[in-house]
Coordinates of C-alpha atoms and ligand atoms in Angstrom, one line a residue:
M4 CA 33.0 7.1 41.0
V5 CA 31.0 6.1 37.9
A6 CA 28.1 3.9 38.7
R7 CA 28.0 0.8 36.5
I8 CA 24.7 -0.5 35.4
S9 CA 24.6 -4.2 34.9
P10 CA 21.8 -5.8 32.8
V11 CA 20.8 -7.8 35.9
M12 CA 19.9 -4.6 37.7
L13 CA 17.3 -3.6 35.1
T14 CA 13.7 -4.6 35.2
Q15 CA 12.2 -6.5 32.2
A16 CA 10.5 -3.3 31.0
Q17 CA 13.7 -1.3 31.1
R18 CA 15.6 -4.0 29.2
Y19 CA 12.8 -4.2 26.7
Q20 CA 13.0 -0.4 26.2
I21 CA 16.7 -0.5 25.6
I22 CA 16.4 -3.2 23.0
R23 CA 13.7 -1.2 21.3
K24 CA 15.8 1.9 21.2
Y25 CA 18.7 0.0 19.8
A26 CA 16.5 -1.7 17.2
M27 CA 14.9 1.7 16.2
K28 CA 18.4 3.3 15.8
H29 CA 19.3 0.7 13.3
I30 CA 16.2 0.9 11.2
L31 CA 17.5 3.0 8.3
E32 CA 15.7 1.7 5.3
I33 CA 12.5 -0.1 4.4
K34 CA 14.4 -3.4 4.2
D35 CA 15.1 -3.2 7.9
L36 CA 11.4 -2.9 8.7
Q37 CA 10.8 -5.8 6.3
E38 CA 13.2 -8.0 8.2
L39 CA 11.6 -7.1 11.5
A40 CA 8.1 -7.8 10.1
R41 CA 9.3 -11.2 8.7
R42 CA 10.3 -12.2 12.3
R43 CA 7.2 -10.8 14.0
V44 CA 4.2 -11.6 11.6
P45 CA 2.9 -15.2 11.2
K46 CA 4.3 -16.7 8.0
M47 CA 0.9 -16.9 6.3
F48 CA 0.4 -13.1 6.5
Y49 CA 3.9 -12.0 5.9
E50 CA 4.0 -14.1 2.7
Y51 CA 0.6 -12.9 1.6
A52 CA 2.1 -9.4 1.5
N53 CA 5.5 -10.4 0.3
S54 CA 4.6 -12.3 -2.8
G55 CA 3.5 -12.0 -6.4
S56 CA 1.6 -14.3 -8.8
W57 CA 3.0 -17.4 -10.4
T58 CA 6.7 -17.0 -11.2
E59 CA 6.8 -13.5 -9.6
T60 CA 8.6 -12.1 -12.6
T61 CA 6.5 -8.9 -12.7
Y62 CA 6.6 -8.6 -9.0
R63 CA 10.4 -8.6 -9.1
A64 CA 10.5 -6.4 -12.2
N65 CA 8.6 -3.7 -10.4
E66 CA 11.5 -3.2 -8.1
E67 CA 14.4 -4.1 -10.4
D68 CA 13.3 -1.7 -13.2
F69 CA 13.6 1.2 -10.8
K70 CA 17.3 0.4 -10.4
K71 CA 17.9 0.9 -14.1
I72 CA 16.9 4.6 -13.9
K73 CA 19.8 6.9 -13.3
L74 CA 19.6 10.3 -11.6
R75 CA 21.2 13.5 -12.8
Q76 CA 23.6 14.9 -10.2
R77 CA 23.8 18.7 -10.0
V78 CA 26.2 20.7 -7.8
A79 CA 26.7 24.2 -6.4
V80 CA 22.9 24.7 -6.2
D81 CA 21.2 26.4 -3.2
M82 CA 19.7 23.5 -1.3
T83 CA 18.1 25.5 1.5
N84 CA 14.3 25.6 2.2
R85 CA 13.3 22.5 0.5
S86 CA 9.7 21.3 0.3
L87 CA 8.0 18.0 -0.4
E88 CA 4.5 19.4 -0.2
S89 CA 2.4 18.8 -3.3
T90 CA -1.2 18.0 -4.2
M91 CA -3.1 14.8 -5.2
L92 CA -6.5 15.4 -6.6
G93 CA -6.3 19.0 -5.4
Q94 CA -5.7 17.8 -1.8
T95 CA -2.6 19.1 -0.1
V96 CA -0.2 16.3 0.8
A97 CA 2.9 16.5 3.0
M98 CA 4.7 14.5 0.2
P99 CA 3.2 13.0 -3.0
V100 CA 2.9 9.6 -1.5
A101 CA -0.4 7.9 -0.4
V102 CA -0.8 4.6 1.3
A103 CA -2.2 2.0 -1.2
P104 CA -5.2 -0.2 -0.4
T105 CA -3.9 -3.6 0.8
G106 CA -6.0 -6.6 1.7
L107 CA -5.9 -8.1 5.2
T108 CA -3.9 -5.3 6.7
G109 CA -5.4 -5.9 10.1
M110 CA -3.8 -9.4 10.0
Q111 CA -0.2 -7.9 9.9
H112 CA -1.0 -6.3 13.3
G113 CA -4.2 -6.1 15.4
D114 CA -6.3 -3.1 14.2
G115 CA -3.8 -2.6 11.5
E116 CA -5.9 -0.4 9.2
M117 CA -6.9 1.9 12.1
L118 CA -3.2 2.3 13.1
A119 CA -2.0 2.9 9.6
A120 CA -4.8 5.4 9.0
K121 CA -3.8 7.3 12.1
A122 CA -0.1 7.3 11.1
C123 CA -1.0 8.7 7.7
E124 CA -3.3 11.4 9.2
E125 CA -0.5 12.6 11.5
F126 CA 2.0 12.6 8.6
G127 CA -0.4 14.5 6.3
I128 CA -0.8 11.9 3.5
P129 CA -3.9 10.0 2.3
F130 CA -4.6 6.5 3.6
T131 CA -6.6 4.2 1.3
L132 CA -8.7 1.5 2.9
S133 CA -9.2 -1.7 1.0
T134 CA -12.6 -3.3 0.5
M135 CA -10.9 -6.5 1.7
S136 CA -9.7 -4.9 4.9
I137 CA -10.1 -6.4 8.4
C138 CA -11.2 -3.1 10.1
S139 CA -14.3 -1.6 8.5
I140 CA -14.9 1.8 7.0
E141 CA -16.7 2.7 10.2
D142 CA -13.8 1.4 12.4
V143 CA -11.3 3.6 10.6
A144 CA -13.6 6.6 10.6
S145 CA -14.0 6.2 14.4
V146 CA -10.2 6.8 15.0
T147 CA -9.5 9.5 12.4
T148 CA -10.6 13.1 12.1
K149 CA -9.6 13.8 8.5
P150 CA -11.1 12.1 5.5
F151 CA -9.4 8.9 4.2
W152 CA -9.8 7.3 0.8
F153 CA -11.7 4.1 0.1
Q154 CA -10.9 1.4 -2.5
L155 CA -13.7 -0.5 -4.1
Y156 CA -13.9 -4.0 -5.7
V157 CA -17.0 -4.6 -7.7
M158 CA -18.9 -7.7 -6.8
K159 CA -21.9 -9.3 -8.4
D160 CA -24.2 -8.1 -5.7
R161 CA -24.7 -4.5 -6.9
E162 CA -27.0 -3.7 -3.9
F163 CA -24.1 -4.5 -1.6
I164 CA -21.7 -2.4 -3.7
G165 CA -24.2 0.5 -3.7
N166 CA -24.4 0.3 0.1
L167 CA -20.6 0.1 0.4
I168 CA -20.3 3.3 -1.6
D169 CA -22.9 4.9 0.6
R170 CA -21.0 3.8 3.7
A171 CA -17.9 5.5 2.3
N172 CA -19.9 8.6 1.6
N173 CA -21.3 8.6 5.1
A174 CA -17.8 8.1 6.6
G175 CA -16.7 11.2 4.7
C176 CA -14.2 9.4 2.4
S177 CA -12.7 12.0 0.1
A178 CA -11.8 9.8 -2.9
L179 CA -12.9 6.5 -4.2
V180 CA -10.3 4.2 -5.8
L181 CA -11.9 1.7 -8.1
T182 CA -9.7 -1.3 -8.8
L183 CA -10.1 -2.7 -12.4
D184 CA -7.4 -5.4 -12.5
L185 CA -8.8 -7.9 -10.1
Q186 CA -12.1 -9.3 -11.4
I187 CA -10.5 -12.8 -10.9
L188 CA -7.7 -13.4 -8.4
A189 CA -4.5 -14.6 -9.9
Q190 CA -2.7 -17.5 -8.2
R191 CA -0.2 -16.7 -5.5
H192 CA 1.4 -20.0 -4.6
A193 CA 2.3 -19.0 -1.1
D194 CA -1.3 -18.3 -0.2
H195 CA -2.3 -21.8 -1.3
R196 CA 0.6 -23.5 0.4
N197 CA -0.2 -21.6 3.6
D198 CA -3.9 -22.1 3.4
L199 CA -4.4 -18.4 3.9
S200 CA -7.6 -17.3 5.8
A201 CA -8.7 -14.5 8.1
P202 CA -9.0 -15.3 10.9
P203 CA -6.3 -18.0 10.5
K204 CA -7.4 -21.7 11.0
L205 CA -6.2 -23.0 14.3
G206 CA -4.4 -26.1 13.1
L207 CA -1.2 -27.3 14.8
W208 CA 1.2 -25.7 12.4
N209 CA -0.5 -22.3 12.6
L210 CA -0.7 -22.5 16.4
L211 CA 3.0 -23.2 16.6
D212 CA 3.8 -20.4 14.1
M213 CA 1.7 -17.9 16.0
A214 CA 3.1 -18.9 19.4
S215 CA 6.5 -17.9 18.2
R216 CA 5.2 -14.3 17.5
P217 CA 4.2 -13.1 20.9
R218 CA 3.8 -9.4 19.9
W219 CA 1.5 -10.3 17.1
C220 CA -0.6 -12.6 19.3
L221 CA -0.9 -9.8 21.9
S222 CA -2.1 -7.3 19.4
M223 CA -4.6 -9.8 18.1
L224 CA -5.8 -10.7 21.6
K225 CA -6.4 -7.0 22.3
T226 CA -8.9 -6.6 19.4
R227 CA -12.1 -8.3 18.3
R228 CA -11.5 -7.3 14.7
R229 CA -10.3 -10.5 13.0
E230 CA -12.5 -10.9 10.0
F231 CA -13.4 -8.9 6.8
R232 CA -15.5 -6.4 8.6
N233 CA -16.6 -4.4 5.5
I234 CA -18.4 -7.5 4.4
V235 CA -19.3 -9.9 7.2
G236 CA -22.7 -8.9 8.5
H237 CA -23.3 -6.6 5.5
V238 CA -24.0 -9.3 2.8
K239 CA -27.2 -11.4 3.1
G240 CA -26.5 -15.0 3.7
V241 CA -22.8 -14.7 4.2
D242 CA -21.4 -15.4 7.6
D243 CA -18.2 -17.2 6.7
M244 CA -15.9 -15.6 4.2
S245 CA -12.6 -16.4 5.8
S246 CA -11.0 -17.5 2.5
L247 CA -10.1 -14.6 0.2
A248 CA -9.6 -16.9 -2.8
Q249 CA -13.1 -18.5 -2.3
W250 CA -14.8 -15.2 -1.7
T251 CA -13.3 -13.5 -4.8
A252 CA -14.1 -16.5 -7.0
D253 CA -17.7 -16.6 -5.8
Q254 CA -18.5 -12.9 -5.5
F255 CA -16.2 -10.6 -7.6
D256 CA -17.9 -9.7 -10.9
P257 CA -16.0 -11.0 -13.9
K258 CA -18.4 -8.9 -16.1
L259 CA -17.2 -5.6 -14.9
S260 CA -16.9 -3.2 -17.9
W261 CA -16.2 0.4 -18.7
D262 CA -20.0 1.0 -18.6
D263 CA -20.2 0.3 -14.9
I264 CA -17.9 3.2 -14.1
E265 CA -20.6 5.8 -14.8
W266 CA -23.0 4.6 -12.0
I267 CA -20.2 4.2 -9.6
R268 CA -18.9 7.7 -10.3
K269 CA -22.4 9.2 -9.9
R270 CA -23.1 7.3 -6.6
F271 CA -19.9 8.5 -4.9
D272 CA -19.7 12.1 -3.7
G273 CA -16.1 12.9 -4.6
P274 CA -13.3 12.2 -7.0
L275 CA -12.9 8.8 -8.6
I276 CA -9.6 7.1 -9.2
L277 CA -9.2 4.2 -11.6
K278 CA -6.6 1.7 -10.4
G279 CA -4.8 -1.0 -12.5
I280 CA -4.1 0.8 -15.8
L281 CA -1.1 -0.6 -17.5
D282 CA -1.8 -0.1 -21.2
T283 CA -2.1 3.1 -23.3
Q284 CA -5.4 2.0 -24.9
D285 CA -6.9 1.4 -21.5
A286 CA -5.5 4.7 -20.3
I287 CA -7.3 6.5 -23.2
M288 CA -10.6 4.6 -22.3
A289 CA -10.1 5.6 -18.6
A290 CA -9.6 9.2 -19.4
K291 CA -12.9 9.3 -21.3
T292 CA -14.9 8.0 -18.4
G293 CA -14.8 11.3 -16.5
A294 CA -12.7 9.8 -13.7
D295 CA -10.4 12.2 -12.0
A296 CA -7.2 10.1 -11.9
I297 CA -5.7 6.8 -12.9
I298 CA -3.2 4.7 -11.1
V299 CA -0.6 3.1 -13.4
S300 CA -0.4 -0.3 -11.6
N301 CA -0.1 -4.0 -12.1
H302 CA -1.4 -4.7 -8.6
G303 CA 2.1 -5.1 -7.1
G304 CA 2.9 -7.9 -9.5
R305 CA 0.1 -10.0 -7.9
Q306 CA -2.2 -10.3 -10.9
L307 CA -0.9 -10.7 -14.5
D308 CA 2.6 -12.2 -14.1
G309 CA 4.6 -11.6 -17.3
A310 CA 3.2 -8.0 -17.7
P311 CA 5.7 -5.2 -17.7
S312 CA 6.7 -3.4 -14.5
S313 CA 4.6 -0.3 -13.7
I314 CA 7.6 2.0 -14.0
E315 CA 8.4 0.7 -17.5
V316 CA 5.0 1.7 -18.9
L317 CA 4.6 5.0 -16.9
P318 CA 6.3 7.2 -19.6
E319 CA 4.1 6.0 -22.5
I320 CA 0.9 6.4 -20.5
V321 CA 2.0 9.9 -19.5
E322 CA 2.6 10.7 -23.1
A323 CA -0.8 9.3 -24.1
V324 CA -3.1 10.9 -21.5
G325 CA -0.9 13.1 -19.3
D326 CA -2.7 16.2 -20.5
K327 CA -6.2 14.7 -20.0
I328 CA -6.2 13.1 -16.5
E329 CA -4.1 13.1 -13.4
I330 CA -1.7 10.2 -13.3
H331 CA -0.8 8.3 -10.2
F332 CA 1.7 5.4 -9.9
D333 CA 2.2 2.3 -7.8
G334 CA 4.3 -0.8 -7.9
G335 CA 7.8 -1.5 -6.6
I336 CA 8.4 1.6 -4.5
R337 CA 10.8 0.7 -1.7
S338 CA 12.5 4.1 -1.2
G339 CA 12.2 7.8 -1.5
Q340 CA 14.5 7.5 -4.5
D341 CA 11.9 5.3 -6.3
V342 CA 9.2 7.9 -5.5
L343 CA 11.4 10.6 -7.0
K344 CA 11.9 8.6 -10.2
A345 CA 8.2 8.0 -10.7
L346 CA 7.6 11.8 -10.2
C347 CA 10.3 12.6 -12.7
L348 CA 8.6 10.3 -15.2
G349 CA 5.4 12.2 -14.9
A350 CA 3.4 10.8 -12.0
K351 CA 1.6 13.4 -9.9
G352 CA 1.4 11.1 -6.9
T353 CA 2.6 7.7 -5.9
Y354 CA 1.4 4.9 -3.5
I355 CA 3.2 2.6 -1.2
G356 CA 1.7 -0.7 -0.1
R357 CA 4.4 -3.2 1.1
P358 CA 6.6 -0.6 2.8
M359 CA 3.6 0.4 5.0
L360 CA 2.8 -3.3 5.7
Y361 CA 6.4 -4.0 6.7
G362 CA 6.3 -1.0 9.1
L363 CA 3.0 -2.1 10.5
G364 CA 4.1 -5.7 11.0
A365 CA 7.4 -4.6 12.5
M366 CA 6.0 -2.2 15.1
G367 CA 2.4 -1.2 14.6
Q368 CA 1.6 2.5 14.2
K369 CA 5.1 3.6 15.0
G370 CA 6.5 1.4 12.3
V371 CA 4.2 2.9 9.7
T372 CA 5.3 6.4 10.8
L373 CA 8.9 5.2 10.5
A374 CA 8.3 3.9 7.0
L375 CA 6.9 7.3 6.0
E376 CA 9.8 9.1 7.6
I377 CA 12.3 6.9 5.8
I378 CA 10.7 7.5 2.4
A379 CA 10.4 11.3 3.1
K380 CA 14.0 11.6 4.1
E381 CA 15.3 9.7 1.1
L382 CA 13.1 11.7 -1.2
D383 CA 14.2 15.0 0.3
M384 CA 17.9 14.2 0.3
T385 CA 17.8 12.8 -3.2
M386 CA 15.9 15.8 -4.5
A387 CA 18.6 18.1 -3.0
L388 CA 21.5 16.2 -4.5
C389 CA 19.7 16.4 -7.9
G390 CA 19.8 20.2 -7.4
E391 CA 16.0 20.7 -6.7
R392 CA 14.3 22.3 -3.8
E393 CA 10.6 21.8 -4.6
V394 CA 9.2 18.3 -5.2
V395 CA 6.6 19.8 -7.6
N396 CA 9.4 20.9 -10.0
L397 CA 10.8 17.4 -10.6
D398 CA 10.7 16.2 -14.2
R399 CA 12.6 14.2 -16.7
T400 CA 15.4 16.8 -16.7
N401 CA 16.4 15.4 -13.3
L402 CA 17.1 12.0 -14.8
Y403 CA 20.4 11.2 -16.4
H404 CA 20.0 12.1 -20.1
G405 CA 16.3 12.5 -19.4
H406 CA 16.2 8.7 -19.0
K407 CA 16.1 8.4 -22.8
T408 CA 18.8 5.7 -23.2
G409 CA 17.7 2.2 -23.8
R410 CA 14.1 3.1 -24.6
Ligands
LIG584 C1 -6.0 -8.0 -3.1 O1 -6.6 -7.5 -2.2 C2 -4.8 -8.7 -3.1 O2 -4.7 -9.7 -2.4 O3 -4.0 -8.4 -4.0

């Protein structure tokens, strides 16, 4: 006789496990993680991640322009023994994808930056910690054994910036990502409407919203890390900086110029990456600074709305400086296919921001790992169907007509 298991015979924990297993089985693409994150993360933080500036035209173009690029299908090619391994700045990476610096990551899930860094370390790709993170450089260093990367915003208080670079050096960070496209913060309507702050203000609406996200509440109750820990306690006279908009308006340096790059480069003991290059003239200037790489980026469509998508400008930047400096790419990547397209158009490495945040908001460290696995699987299968076995061999010849049409 076959024993029948009725749901009433199961304990709450067993039921929970089955639901989780079922949910995991049906997470097939980044969109699934996004949907789960939308349900699990308070609206204020989900929308902070999931928005662009003003009309969000550039934000949407980052994704839409990827769809216009067609792949070249090849057949009867040996597809065995494929490899996604590559290098970024001479560092071996399991696939040419790093996690991008994203602000307030520790608000998508308690201890978010620490969990994401651990997932990246296990996977074998670089994790980049944002200056505007919730967990500090030291927090992330305390749970990782391999070096991570650190992203720097330049503020008016140069002594604080110098100390921040020294803290990254002391934590053994193996690359510094200097962001150049956010001297002032563009307006993202959602953040104003939601009165974004970290920690969130405990008004009635926020309390109701948070109460409907028990997993998130639990993860936040388990940690004491709920404010910008790279900054609070490290800047003289600042003990409340919960508003990102207020802090950037008061502290970020609108006078940042190419001349500042020299002292920053000298102060950091490792390679320097310049992030936010979207113009060939700027790419030429960047290549002259002695930096080691640039990231072709429009800040995920969060800064200059109306600017072209990152993927649209990548080919002209590669043509202008591809032989002078290593070129990385971010903006709009939602699949391994997008990674492949950026690589074919000349990027040596790529970054994912939102896919990591969706994974984290959906299921913490496991969700980040899942996001990386989804991207890797899509990249690997697409590469095979394009008739390639080594990710390092991808180039324009893997795109339909070398992606020359329409340009
Ligand atoms: C920066 O950290 C942002 O919010 O885009």
